[in-house]
PDB file of C-alpha atoms in Angstrom:
ATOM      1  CA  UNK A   1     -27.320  11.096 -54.439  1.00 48.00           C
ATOM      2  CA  UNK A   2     -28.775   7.567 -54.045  1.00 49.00           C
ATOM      3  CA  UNK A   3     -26.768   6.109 -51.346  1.00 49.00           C
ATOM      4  CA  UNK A   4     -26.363   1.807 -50.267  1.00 50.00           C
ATOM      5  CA  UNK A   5     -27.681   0.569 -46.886  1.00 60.00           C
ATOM      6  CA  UNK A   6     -24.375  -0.261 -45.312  1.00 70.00           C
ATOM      7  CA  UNK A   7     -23.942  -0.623 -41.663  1.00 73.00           C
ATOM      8  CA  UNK A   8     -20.471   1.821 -40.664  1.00 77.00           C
ATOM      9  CA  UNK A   9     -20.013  -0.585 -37.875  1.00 76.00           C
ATOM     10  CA  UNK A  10     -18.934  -3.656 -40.102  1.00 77.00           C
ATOM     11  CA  UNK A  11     -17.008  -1.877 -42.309  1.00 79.00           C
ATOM     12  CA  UNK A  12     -12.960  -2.613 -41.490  1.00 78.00           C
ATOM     13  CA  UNK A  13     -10.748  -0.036 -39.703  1.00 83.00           C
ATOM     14  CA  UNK A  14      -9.050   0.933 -42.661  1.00 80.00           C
ATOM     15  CA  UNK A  15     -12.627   1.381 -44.495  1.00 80.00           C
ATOM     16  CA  UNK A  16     -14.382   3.457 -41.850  1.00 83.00           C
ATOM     17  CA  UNK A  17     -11.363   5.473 -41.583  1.00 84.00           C
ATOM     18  CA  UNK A  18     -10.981   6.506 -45.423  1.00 83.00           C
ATOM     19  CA  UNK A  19     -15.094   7.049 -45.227  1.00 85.00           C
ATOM     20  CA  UNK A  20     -14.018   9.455 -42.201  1.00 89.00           C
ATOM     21  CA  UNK A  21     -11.181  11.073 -44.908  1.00 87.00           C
ATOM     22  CA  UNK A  22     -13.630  11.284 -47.676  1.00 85.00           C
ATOM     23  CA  UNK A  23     -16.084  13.058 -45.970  1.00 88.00           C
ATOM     24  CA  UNK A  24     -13.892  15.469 -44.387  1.00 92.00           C
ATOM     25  CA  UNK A  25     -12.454  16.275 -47.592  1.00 88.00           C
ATOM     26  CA  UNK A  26     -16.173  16.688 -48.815  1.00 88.00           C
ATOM     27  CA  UNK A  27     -16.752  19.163 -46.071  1.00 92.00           C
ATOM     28  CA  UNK A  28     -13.299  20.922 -46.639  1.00 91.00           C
ATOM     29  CA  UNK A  29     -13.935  20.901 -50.434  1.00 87.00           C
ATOM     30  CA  UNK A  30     -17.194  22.597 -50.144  1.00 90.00           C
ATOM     31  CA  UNK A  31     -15.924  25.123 -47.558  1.00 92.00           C
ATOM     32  CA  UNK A  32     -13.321  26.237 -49.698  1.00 89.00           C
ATOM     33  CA  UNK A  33     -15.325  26.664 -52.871  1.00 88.00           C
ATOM     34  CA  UNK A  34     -17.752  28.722 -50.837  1.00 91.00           C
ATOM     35  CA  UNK A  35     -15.051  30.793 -50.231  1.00 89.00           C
ATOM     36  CA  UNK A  36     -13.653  30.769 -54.054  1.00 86.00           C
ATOM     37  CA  UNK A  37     -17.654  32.178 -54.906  1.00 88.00           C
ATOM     38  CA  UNK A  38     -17.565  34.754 -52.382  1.00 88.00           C
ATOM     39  CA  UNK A  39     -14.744  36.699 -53.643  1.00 84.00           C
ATOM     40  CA  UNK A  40     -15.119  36.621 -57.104  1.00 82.00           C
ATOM     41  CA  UNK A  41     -16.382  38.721 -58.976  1.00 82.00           C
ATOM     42  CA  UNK A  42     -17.520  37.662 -62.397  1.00 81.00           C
ATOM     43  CA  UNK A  43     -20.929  36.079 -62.596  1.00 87.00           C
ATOM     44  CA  UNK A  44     -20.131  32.973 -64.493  1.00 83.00           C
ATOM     45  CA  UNK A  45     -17.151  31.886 -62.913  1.00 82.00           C
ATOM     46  CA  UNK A  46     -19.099  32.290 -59.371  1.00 87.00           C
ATOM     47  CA  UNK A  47     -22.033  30.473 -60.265  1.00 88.00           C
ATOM     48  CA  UNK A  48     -19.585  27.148 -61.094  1.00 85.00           C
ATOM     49  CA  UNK A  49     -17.580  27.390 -58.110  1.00 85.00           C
ATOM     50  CA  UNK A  50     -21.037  28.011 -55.938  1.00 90.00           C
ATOM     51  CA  UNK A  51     -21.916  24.670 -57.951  1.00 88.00           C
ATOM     52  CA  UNK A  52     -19.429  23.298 -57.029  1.00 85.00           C
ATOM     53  CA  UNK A  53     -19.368  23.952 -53.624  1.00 89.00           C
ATOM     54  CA  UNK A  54     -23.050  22.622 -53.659  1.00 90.00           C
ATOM     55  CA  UNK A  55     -21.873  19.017 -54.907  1.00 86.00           C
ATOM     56  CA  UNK A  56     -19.475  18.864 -52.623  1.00 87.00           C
ATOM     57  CA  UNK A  57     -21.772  19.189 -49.958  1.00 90.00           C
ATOM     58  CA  UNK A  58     -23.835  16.455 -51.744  1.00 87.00           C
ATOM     59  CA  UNK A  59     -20.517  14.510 -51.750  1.00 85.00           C
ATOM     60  CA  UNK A  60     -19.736  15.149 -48.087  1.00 89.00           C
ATOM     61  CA  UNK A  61     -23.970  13.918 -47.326  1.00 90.00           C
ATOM     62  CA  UNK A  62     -22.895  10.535 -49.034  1.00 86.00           C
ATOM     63  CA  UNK A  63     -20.391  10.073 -46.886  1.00 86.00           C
ATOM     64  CA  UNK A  64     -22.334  10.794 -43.892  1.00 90.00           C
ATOM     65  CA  UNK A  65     -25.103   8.689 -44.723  1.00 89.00           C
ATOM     66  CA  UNK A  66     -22.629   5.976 -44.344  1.00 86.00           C
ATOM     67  CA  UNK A  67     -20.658   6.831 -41.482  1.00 88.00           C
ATOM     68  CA  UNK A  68     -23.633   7.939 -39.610  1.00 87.00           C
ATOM     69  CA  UNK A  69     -20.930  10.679 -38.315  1.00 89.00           C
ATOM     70  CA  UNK A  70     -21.091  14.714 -38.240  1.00 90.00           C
ATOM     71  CA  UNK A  71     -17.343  15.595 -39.317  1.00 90.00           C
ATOM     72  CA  UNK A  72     -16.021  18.888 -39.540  1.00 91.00           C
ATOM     73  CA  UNK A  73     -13.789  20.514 -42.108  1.00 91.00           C
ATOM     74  CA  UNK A  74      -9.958  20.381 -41.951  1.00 90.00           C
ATOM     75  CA  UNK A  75      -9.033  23.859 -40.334  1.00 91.00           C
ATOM     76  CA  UNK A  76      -5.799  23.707 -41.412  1.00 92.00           C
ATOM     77  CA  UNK A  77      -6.050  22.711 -44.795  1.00 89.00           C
ATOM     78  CA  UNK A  78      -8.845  25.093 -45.027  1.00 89.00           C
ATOM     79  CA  UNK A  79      -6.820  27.465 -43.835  1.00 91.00           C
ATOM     80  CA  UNK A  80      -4.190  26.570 -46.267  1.00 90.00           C
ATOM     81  CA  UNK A  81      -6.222  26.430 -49.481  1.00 87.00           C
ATOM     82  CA  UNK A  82      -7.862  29.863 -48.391  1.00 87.00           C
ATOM     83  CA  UNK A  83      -4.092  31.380 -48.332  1.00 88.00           C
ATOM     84  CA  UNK A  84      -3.299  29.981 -51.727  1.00 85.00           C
ATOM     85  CA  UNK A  85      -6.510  30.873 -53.640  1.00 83.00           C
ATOM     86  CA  UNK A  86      -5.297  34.359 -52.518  1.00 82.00           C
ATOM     87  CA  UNK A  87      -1.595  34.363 -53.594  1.00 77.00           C
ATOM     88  CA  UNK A  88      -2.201  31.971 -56.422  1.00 77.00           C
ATOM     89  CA  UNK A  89      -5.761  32.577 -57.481  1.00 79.00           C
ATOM     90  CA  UNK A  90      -8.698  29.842 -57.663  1.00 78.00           C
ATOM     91  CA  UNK A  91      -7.788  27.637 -61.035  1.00 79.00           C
ATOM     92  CA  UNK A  92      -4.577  26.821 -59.497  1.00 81.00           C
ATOM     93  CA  UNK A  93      -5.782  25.305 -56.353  1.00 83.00           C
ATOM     94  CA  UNK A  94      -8.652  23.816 -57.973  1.00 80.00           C
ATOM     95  CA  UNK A  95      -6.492  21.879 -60.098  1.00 80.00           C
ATOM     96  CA  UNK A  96      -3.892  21.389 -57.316  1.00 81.00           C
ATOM     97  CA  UNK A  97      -6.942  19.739 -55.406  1.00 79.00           C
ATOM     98  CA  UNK A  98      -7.966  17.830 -58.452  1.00 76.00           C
ATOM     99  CA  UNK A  99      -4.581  16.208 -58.725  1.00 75.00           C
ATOM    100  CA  UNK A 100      -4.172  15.394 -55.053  1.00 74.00           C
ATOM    101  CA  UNK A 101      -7.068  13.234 -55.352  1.00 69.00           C
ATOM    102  CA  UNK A 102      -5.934  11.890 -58.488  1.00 66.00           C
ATOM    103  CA  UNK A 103      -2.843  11.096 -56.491  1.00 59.00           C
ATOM    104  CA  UNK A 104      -4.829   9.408 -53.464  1.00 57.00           C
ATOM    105  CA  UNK A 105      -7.123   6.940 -56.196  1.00 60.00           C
ATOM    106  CA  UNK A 106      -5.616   3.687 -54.553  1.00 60.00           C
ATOM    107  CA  UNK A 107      -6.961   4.893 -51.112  1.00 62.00           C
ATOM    108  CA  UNK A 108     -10.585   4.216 -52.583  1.00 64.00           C
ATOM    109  CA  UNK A 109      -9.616   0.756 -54.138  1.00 65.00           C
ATOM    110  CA  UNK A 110     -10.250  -0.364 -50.389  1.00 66.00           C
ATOM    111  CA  UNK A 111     -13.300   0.261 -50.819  1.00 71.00           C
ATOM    112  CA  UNK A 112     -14.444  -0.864 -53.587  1.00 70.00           C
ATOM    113  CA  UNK A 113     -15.753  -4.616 -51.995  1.00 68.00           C
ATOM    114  CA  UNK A 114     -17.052  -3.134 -48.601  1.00 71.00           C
ATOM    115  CA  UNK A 115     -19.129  -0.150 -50.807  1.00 77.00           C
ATOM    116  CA  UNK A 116     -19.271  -1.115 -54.078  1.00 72.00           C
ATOM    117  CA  UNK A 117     -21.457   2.405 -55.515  1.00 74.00           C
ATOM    118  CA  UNK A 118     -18.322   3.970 -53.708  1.00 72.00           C
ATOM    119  CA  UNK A 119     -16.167   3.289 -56.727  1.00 70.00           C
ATOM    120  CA  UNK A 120     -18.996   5.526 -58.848  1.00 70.00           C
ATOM    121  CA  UNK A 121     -19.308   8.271 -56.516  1.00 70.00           C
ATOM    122  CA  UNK A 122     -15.499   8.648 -56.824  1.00 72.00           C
ATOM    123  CA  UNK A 123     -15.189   8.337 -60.958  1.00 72.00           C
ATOM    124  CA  UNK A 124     -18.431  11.032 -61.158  1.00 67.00           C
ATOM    125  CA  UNK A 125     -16.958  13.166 -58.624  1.00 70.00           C
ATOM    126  CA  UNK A 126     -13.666  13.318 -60.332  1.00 71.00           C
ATOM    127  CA  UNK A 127     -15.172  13.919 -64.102  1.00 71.00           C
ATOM    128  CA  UNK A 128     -18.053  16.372 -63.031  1.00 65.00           C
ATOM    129  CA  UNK A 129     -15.156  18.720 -61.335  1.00 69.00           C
ATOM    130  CA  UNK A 130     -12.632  18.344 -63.837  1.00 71.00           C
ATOM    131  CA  UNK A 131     -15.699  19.666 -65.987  1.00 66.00           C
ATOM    132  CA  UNK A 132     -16.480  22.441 -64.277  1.00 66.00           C
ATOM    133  CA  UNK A 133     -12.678  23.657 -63.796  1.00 70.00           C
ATOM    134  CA  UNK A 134     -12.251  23.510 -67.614  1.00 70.00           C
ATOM    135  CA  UNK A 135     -14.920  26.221 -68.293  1.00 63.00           C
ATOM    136  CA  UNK A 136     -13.361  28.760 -65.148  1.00 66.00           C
ATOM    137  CA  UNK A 137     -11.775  31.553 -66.421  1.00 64.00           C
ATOM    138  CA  UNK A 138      -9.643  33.233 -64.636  1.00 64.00           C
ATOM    139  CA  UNK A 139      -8.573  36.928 -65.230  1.00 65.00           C
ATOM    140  CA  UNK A 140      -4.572  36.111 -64.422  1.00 66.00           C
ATOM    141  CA  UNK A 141      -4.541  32.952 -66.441  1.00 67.00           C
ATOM    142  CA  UNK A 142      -4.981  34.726 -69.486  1.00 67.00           C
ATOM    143  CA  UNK A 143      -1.661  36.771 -68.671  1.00 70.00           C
ATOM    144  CA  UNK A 144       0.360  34.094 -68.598  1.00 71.00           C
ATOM    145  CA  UNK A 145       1.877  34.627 -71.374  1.00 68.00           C
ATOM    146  CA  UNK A 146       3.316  38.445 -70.406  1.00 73.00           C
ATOM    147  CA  UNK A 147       4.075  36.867 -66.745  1.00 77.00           C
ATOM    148  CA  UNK A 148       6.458  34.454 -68.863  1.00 76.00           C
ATOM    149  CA  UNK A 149       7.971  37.232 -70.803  1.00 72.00           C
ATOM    150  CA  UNK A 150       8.679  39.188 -67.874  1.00 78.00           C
ATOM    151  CA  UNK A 151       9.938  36.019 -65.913  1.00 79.00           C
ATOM    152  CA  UNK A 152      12.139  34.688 -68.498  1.00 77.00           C
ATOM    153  CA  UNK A 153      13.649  38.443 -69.807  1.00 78.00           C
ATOM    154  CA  UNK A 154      14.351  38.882 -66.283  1.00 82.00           C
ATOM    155  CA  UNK A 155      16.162  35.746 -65.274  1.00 81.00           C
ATOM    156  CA  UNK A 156      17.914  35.442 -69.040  1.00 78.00           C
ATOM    157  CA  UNK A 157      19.173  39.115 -68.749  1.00 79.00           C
ATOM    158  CA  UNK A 158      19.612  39.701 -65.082  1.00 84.00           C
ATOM    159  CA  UNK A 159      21.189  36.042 -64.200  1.00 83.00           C
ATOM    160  CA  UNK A 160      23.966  37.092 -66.706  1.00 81.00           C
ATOM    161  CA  UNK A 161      24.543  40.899 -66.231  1.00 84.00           C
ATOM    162  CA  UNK A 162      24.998  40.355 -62.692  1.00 87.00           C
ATOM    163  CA  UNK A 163      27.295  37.326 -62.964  1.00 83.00           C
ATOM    164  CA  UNK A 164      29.179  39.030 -65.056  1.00 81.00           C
ATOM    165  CA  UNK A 165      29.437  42.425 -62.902  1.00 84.00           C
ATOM    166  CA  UNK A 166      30.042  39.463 -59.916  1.00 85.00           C
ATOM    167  CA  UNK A 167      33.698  38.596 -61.687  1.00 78.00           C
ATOM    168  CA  UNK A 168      34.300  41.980 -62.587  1.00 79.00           C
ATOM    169  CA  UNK A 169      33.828  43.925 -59.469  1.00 82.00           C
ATOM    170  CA  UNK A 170      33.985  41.257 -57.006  1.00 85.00           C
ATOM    171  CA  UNK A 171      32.146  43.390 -54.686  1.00 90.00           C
ATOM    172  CA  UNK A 172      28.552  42.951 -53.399  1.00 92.00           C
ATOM    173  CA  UNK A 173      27.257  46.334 -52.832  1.00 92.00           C
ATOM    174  CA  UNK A 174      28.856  47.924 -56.384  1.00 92.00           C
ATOM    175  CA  UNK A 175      27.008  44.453 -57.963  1.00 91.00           C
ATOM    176  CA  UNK A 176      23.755  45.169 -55.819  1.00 92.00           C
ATOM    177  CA  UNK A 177      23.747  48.855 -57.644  1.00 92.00           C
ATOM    178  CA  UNK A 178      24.358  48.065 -60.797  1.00 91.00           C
ATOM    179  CA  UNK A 179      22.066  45.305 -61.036  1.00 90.00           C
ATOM    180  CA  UNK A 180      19.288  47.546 -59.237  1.00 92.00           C
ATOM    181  CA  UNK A 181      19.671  50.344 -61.373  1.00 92.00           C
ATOM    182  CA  UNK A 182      19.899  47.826 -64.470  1.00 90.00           C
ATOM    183  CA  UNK A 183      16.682  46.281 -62.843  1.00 89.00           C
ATOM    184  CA  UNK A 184      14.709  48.777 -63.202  1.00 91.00           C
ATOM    185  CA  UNK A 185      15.213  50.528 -66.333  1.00 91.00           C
ATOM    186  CA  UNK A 186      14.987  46.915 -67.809  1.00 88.00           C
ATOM    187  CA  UNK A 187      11.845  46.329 -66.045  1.00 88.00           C
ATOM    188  CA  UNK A 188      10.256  49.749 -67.467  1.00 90.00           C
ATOM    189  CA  UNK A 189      11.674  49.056 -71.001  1.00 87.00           C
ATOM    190  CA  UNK A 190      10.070  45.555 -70.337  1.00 84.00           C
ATOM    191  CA  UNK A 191       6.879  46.889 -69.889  1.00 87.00           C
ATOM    192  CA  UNK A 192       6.812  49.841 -72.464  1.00 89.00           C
ATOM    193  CA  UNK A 193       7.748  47.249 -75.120  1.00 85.00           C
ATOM    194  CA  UNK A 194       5.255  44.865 -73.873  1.00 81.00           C
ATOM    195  CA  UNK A 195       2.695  47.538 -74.036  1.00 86.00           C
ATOM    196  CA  UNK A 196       3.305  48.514 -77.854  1.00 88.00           C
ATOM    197  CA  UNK A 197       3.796  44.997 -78.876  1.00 83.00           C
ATOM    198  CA  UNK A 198       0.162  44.766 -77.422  1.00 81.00           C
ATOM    199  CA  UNK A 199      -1.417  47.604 -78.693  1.00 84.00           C
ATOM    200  CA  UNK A 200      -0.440  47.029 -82.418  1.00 84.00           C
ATOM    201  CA  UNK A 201      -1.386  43.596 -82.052  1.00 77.00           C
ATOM    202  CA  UNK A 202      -5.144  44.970 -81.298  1.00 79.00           C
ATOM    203  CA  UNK A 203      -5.364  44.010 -77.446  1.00 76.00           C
ATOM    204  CA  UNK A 204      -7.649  46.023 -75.841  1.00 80.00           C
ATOM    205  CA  UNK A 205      -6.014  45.357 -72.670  1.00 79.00           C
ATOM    206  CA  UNK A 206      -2.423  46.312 -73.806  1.00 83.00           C
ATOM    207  CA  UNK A 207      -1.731  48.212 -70.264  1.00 87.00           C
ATOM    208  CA  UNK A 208      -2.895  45.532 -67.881  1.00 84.00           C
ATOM    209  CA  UNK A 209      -0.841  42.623 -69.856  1.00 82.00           C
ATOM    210  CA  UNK A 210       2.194  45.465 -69.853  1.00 88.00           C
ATOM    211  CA  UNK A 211       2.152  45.729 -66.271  1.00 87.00           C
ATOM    212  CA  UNK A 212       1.779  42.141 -65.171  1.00 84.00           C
ATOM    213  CA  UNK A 213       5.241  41.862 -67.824  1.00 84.00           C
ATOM    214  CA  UNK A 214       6.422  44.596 -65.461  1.00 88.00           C
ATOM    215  CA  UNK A 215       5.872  43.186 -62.111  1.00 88.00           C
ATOM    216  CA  UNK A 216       7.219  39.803 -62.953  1.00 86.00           C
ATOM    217  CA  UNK A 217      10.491  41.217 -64.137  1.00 87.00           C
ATOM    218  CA  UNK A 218      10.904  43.261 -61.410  1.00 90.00           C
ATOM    219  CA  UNK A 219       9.941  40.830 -58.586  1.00 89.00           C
ATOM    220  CA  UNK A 220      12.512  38.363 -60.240  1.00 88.00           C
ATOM    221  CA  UNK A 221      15.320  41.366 -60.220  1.00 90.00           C
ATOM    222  CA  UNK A 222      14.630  41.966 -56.236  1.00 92.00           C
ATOM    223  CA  UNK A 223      15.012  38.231 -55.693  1.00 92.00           C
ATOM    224  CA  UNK A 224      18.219  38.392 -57.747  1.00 92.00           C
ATOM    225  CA  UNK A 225      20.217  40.946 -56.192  1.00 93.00           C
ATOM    226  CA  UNK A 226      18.947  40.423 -52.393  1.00 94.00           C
ATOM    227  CA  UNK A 227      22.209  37.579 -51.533  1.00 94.00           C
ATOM    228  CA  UNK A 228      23.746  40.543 -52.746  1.00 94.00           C
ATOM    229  CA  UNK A 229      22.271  43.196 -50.027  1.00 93.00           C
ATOM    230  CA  UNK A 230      22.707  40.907 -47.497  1.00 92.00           C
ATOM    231  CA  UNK A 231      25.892  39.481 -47.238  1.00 92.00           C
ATOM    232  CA  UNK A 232      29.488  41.771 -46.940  1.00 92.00           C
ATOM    233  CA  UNK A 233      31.451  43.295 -49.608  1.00 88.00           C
ATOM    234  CA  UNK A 234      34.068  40.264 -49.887  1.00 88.00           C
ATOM    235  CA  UNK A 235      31.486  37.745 -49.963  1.00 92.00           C
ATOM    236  CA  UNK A 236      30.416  38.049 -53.691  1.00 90.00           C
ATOM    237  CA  UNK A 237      31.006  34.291 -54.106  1.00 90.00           C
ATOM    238  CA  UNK A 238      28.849  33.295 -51.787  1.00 94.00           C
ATOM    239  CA  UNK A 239      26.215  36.036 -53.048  1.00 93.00           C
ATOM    240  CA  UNK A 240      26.715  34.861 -56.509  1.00 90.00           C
ATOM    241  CA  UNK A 241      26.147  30.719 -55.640  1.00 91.00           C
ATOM    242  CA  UNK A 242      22.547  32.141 -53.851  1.00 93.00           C
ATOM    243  CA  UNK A 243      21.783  34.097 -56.449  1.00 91.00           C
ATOM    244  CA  UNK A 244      22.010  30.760 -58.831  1.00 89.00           C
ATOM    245  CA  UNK A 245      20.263  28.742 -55.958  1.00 91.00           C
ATOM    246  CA  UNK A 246      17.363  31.981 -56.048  1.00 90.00           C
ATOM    247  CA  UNK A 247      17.082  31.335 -60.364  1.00 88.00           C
ATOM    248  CA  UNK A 248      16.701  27.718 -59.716  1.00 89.00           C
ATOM    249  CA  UNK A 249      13.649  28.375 -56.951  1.00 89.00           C
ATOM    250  CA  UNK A 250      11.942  30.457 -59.150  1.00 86.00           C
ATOM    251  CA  UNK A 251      12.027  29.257 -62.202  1.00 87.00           C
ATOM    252  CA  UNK A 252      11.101  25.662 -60.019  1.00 88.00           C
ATOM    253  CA  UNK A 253       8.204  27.344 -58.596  1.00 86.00           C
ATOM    254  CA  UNK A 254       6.792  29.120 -61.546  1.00 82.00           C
ATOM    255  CA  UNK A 255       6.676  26.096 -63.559  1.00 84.00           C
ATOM    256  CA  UNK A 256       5.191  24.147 -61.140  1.00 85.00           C
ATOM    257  CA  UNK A 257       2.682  26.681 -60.580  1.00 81.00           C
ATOM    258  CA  UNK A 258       2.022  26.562 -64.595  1.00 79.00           C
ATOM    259  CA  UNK A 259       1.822  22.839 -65.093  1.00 82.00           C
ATOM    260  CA  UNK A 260      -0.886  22.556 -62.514  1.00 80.00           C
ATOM    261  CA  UNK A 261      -2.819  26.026 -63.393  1.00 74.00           C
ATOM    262  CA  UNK A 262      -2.359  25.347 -67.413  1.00 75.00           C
ATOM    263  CA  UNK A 263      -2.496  21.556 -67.040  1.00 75.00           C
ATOM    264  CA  UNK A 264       1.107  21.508 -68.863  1.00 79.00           C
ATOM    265  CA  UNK A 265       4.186  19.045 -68.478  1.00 82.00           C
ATOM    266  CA  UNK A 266       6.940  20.413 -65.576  1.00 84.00           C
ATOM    267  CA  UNK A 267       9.941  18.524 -66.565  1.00 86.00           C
ATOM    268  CA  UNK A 268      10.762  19.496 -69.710  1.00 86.00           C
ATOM    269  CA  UNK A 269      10.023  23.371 -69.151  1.00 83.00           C
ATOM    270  CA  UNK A 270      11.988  23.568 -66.357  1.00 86.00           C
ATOM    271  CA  UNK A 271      15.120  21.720 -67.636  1.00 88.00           C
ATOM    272  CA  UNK A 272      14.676  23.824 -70.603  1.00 85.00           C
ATOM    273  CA  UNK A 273      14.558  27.387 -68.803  1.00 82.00           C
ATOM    274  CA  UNK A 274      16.913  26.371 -66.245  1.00 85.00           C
ATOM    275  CA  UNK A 275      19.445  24.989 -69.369  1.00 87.00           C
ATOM    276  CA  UNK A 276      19.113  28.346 -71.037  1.00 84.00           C
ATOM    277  CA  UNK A 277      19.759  30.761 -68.042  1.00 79.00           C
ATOM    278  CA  UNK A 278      22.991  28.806 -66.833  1.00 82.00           C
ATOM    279  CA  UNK A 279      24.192  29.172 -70.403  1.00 84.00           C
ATOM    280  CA  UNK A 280      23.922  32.546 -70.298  1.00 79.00           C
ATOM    281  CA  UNK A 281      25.477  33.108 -66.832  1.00 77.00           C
ATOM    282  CA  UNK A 282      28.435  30.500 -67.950  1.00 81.00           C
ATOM    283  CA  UNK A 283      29.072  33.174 -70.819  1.00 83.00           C
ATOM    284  CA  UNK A 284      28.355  36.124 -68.688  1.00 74.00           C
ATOM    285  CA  UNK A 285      31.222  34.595 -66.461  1.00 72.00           C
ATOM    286  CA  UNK A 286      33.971  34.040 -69.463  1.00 80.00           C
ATOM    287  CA  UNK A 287      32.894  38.113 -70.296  1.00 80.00           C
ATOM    288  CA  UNK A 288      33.502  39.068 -67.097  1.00 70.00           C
ATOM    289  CA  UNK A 289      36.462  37.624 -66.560  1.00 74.00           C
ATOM    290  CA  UNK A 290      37.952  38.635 -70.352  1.00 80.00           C
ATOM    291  CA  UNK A 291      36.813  42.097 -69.877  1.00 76.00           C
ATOM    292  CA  UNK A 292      38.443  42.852 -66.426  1.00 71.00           C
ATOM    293  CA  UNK A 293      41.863  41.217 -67.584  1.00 77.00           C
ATOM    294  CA  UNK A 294      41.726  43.292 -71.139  1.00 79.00           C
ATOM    295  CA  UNK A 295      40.751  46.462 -69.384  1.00 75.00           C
ATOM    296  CA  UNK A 296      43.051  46.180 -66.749  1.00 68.00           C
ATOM    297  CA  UNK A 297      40.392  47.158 -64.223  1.00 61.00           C
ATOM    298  CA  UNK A 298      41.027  46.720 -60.343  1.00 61.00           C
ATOM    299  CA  UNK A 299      38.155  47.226 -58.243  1.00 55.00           C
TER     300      UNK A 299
END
């Protein structure tokens, strides 16, 4: 990368300090795509992350040329991007990475009159990795879908059964059992279903896509009926209003996780998911509540 004779010295403070910030993000950047490459597994998608790793280094040498500085890579946010890519998997924190600099554009304008290719760098940077991300593919991306059934089954169902059972027993641990044992024979009927709707629809990989369905549902049932472990008999109140504050979270964090890893818009999802699961629960409620009075039941 051709780079302009510029002297670091008589650059201002705020320019030799975003130089410093570019090139440790460089040097992070390439670091952690190392690390993406290492660990996976199919051929193609590790030969663009070891490319990109590569530029990144190229990147980082830029920088350096300038600053006429060795800088070393953020341990923390290494550390930090490391744990995601894990928990989250690689297109996620790619694209998480991608939008942060996005984000951080204006910090370059600064530049722009001290280092005029610097403007360049930036824009190719940008475009060449936004490039490469779009032909990754990862395994778990292509599950979304069945993560989404599961997820959304889960809270619709779940959110409402045990609201319901909330008014009508008015007990925590007789709530915590029956949503537990309604838990998990949803989560297995779930899956099953999952895995026939797959296998007449031709999927080859009918029992993988069943069991990621599975594990989403029953993930989002232990979330749901843990205020419910936790807290004393008489407190079902308070169990219930965490329970609402645990569908929130979730559904919060899975969407986020999906606008970023899909490249899809948050807002309206998650108003939209959130909308439909109160619904429920609000009707779950009024069933509750009519049930116990008609039956005459006294728990």
């Amino acid at each position: 990368m051709e780079n302009v004779k510029i002297s670091f010295d008589t650059l201002s403070p705020e320019a030799q300090a975003a130089v410093l910030r570019s090139q440790r993000d460089e040097e992070t950047g390439a670091k952690v795509y190392a690390h993406m490459a290492k660990r996976e597994k199919d051929e193609k998608n590790r030969a663009i992350l070891s490319r990109m790793s590569t530029d990144e280094k190229l990147h980082a040498a830029y920088w350096q040329d300038i600053s006429g500085r060795e800088v070393r890579p953020d341990r923390l946010k290494l550390f930090r991007l490391k744990l995601l890519t894990r928990v989250l998997g690689y297109t996620f924190v790619l694209k998480r990475i991608i939008r942060d600099e996005t984000d951080a554009i204006g910090e370059y304008e600064q530049l722009k009159a001290a280092i005029p290719d610097s403007a360049r760098v930036q824009e190719d940077e940008m475009r060449h990795e936004k490039q490469l991300v779009e032909m990754l593919d990862e395994e778990r991306l292509q599950y979304v879908g069945a993560m989404v059934l599961g997820l959304n089954d889960a809270l619709v169902e779940l959110t409402g059964t045990i609201a319901g059972l909330s008014f009508a027993l008015q007990n925590t641990r007789l709530v915590a059992l029956s949503g537990i044992i309604t838990g998990i024979s949803a989560t297995l009927s779930m899956a099953a279903s999952n895995y026939l709707a797959e296998r007449a629809d031709g999927n080859p990989n009918a029992i993988k896509s069943s069991v990621y369905t599975g594990v989403a549902y029953l993930i989002t049932v232990a979330l749901l009926v843990l205020p419910y472990l936790l807290l004393p008999n008489n407190l079902w109140a308070v169990a219930l209003g965490l329970m609402i504050a645990v569908v929130v979270l979730v559904i919060l964090g899975f969407n986020y996780y999906i606008s970023v890893a899909k490249t899809l818009p948050f807002r309206r999802r998650f108003v939209e998911m959130v909308s439909i699961s109160m619904g429920v629960m609000v009707i779950a409620f009024l069933i509750g509540l009519l049930a116990k009075a008609l039956l005459g039941v006294e728990v």
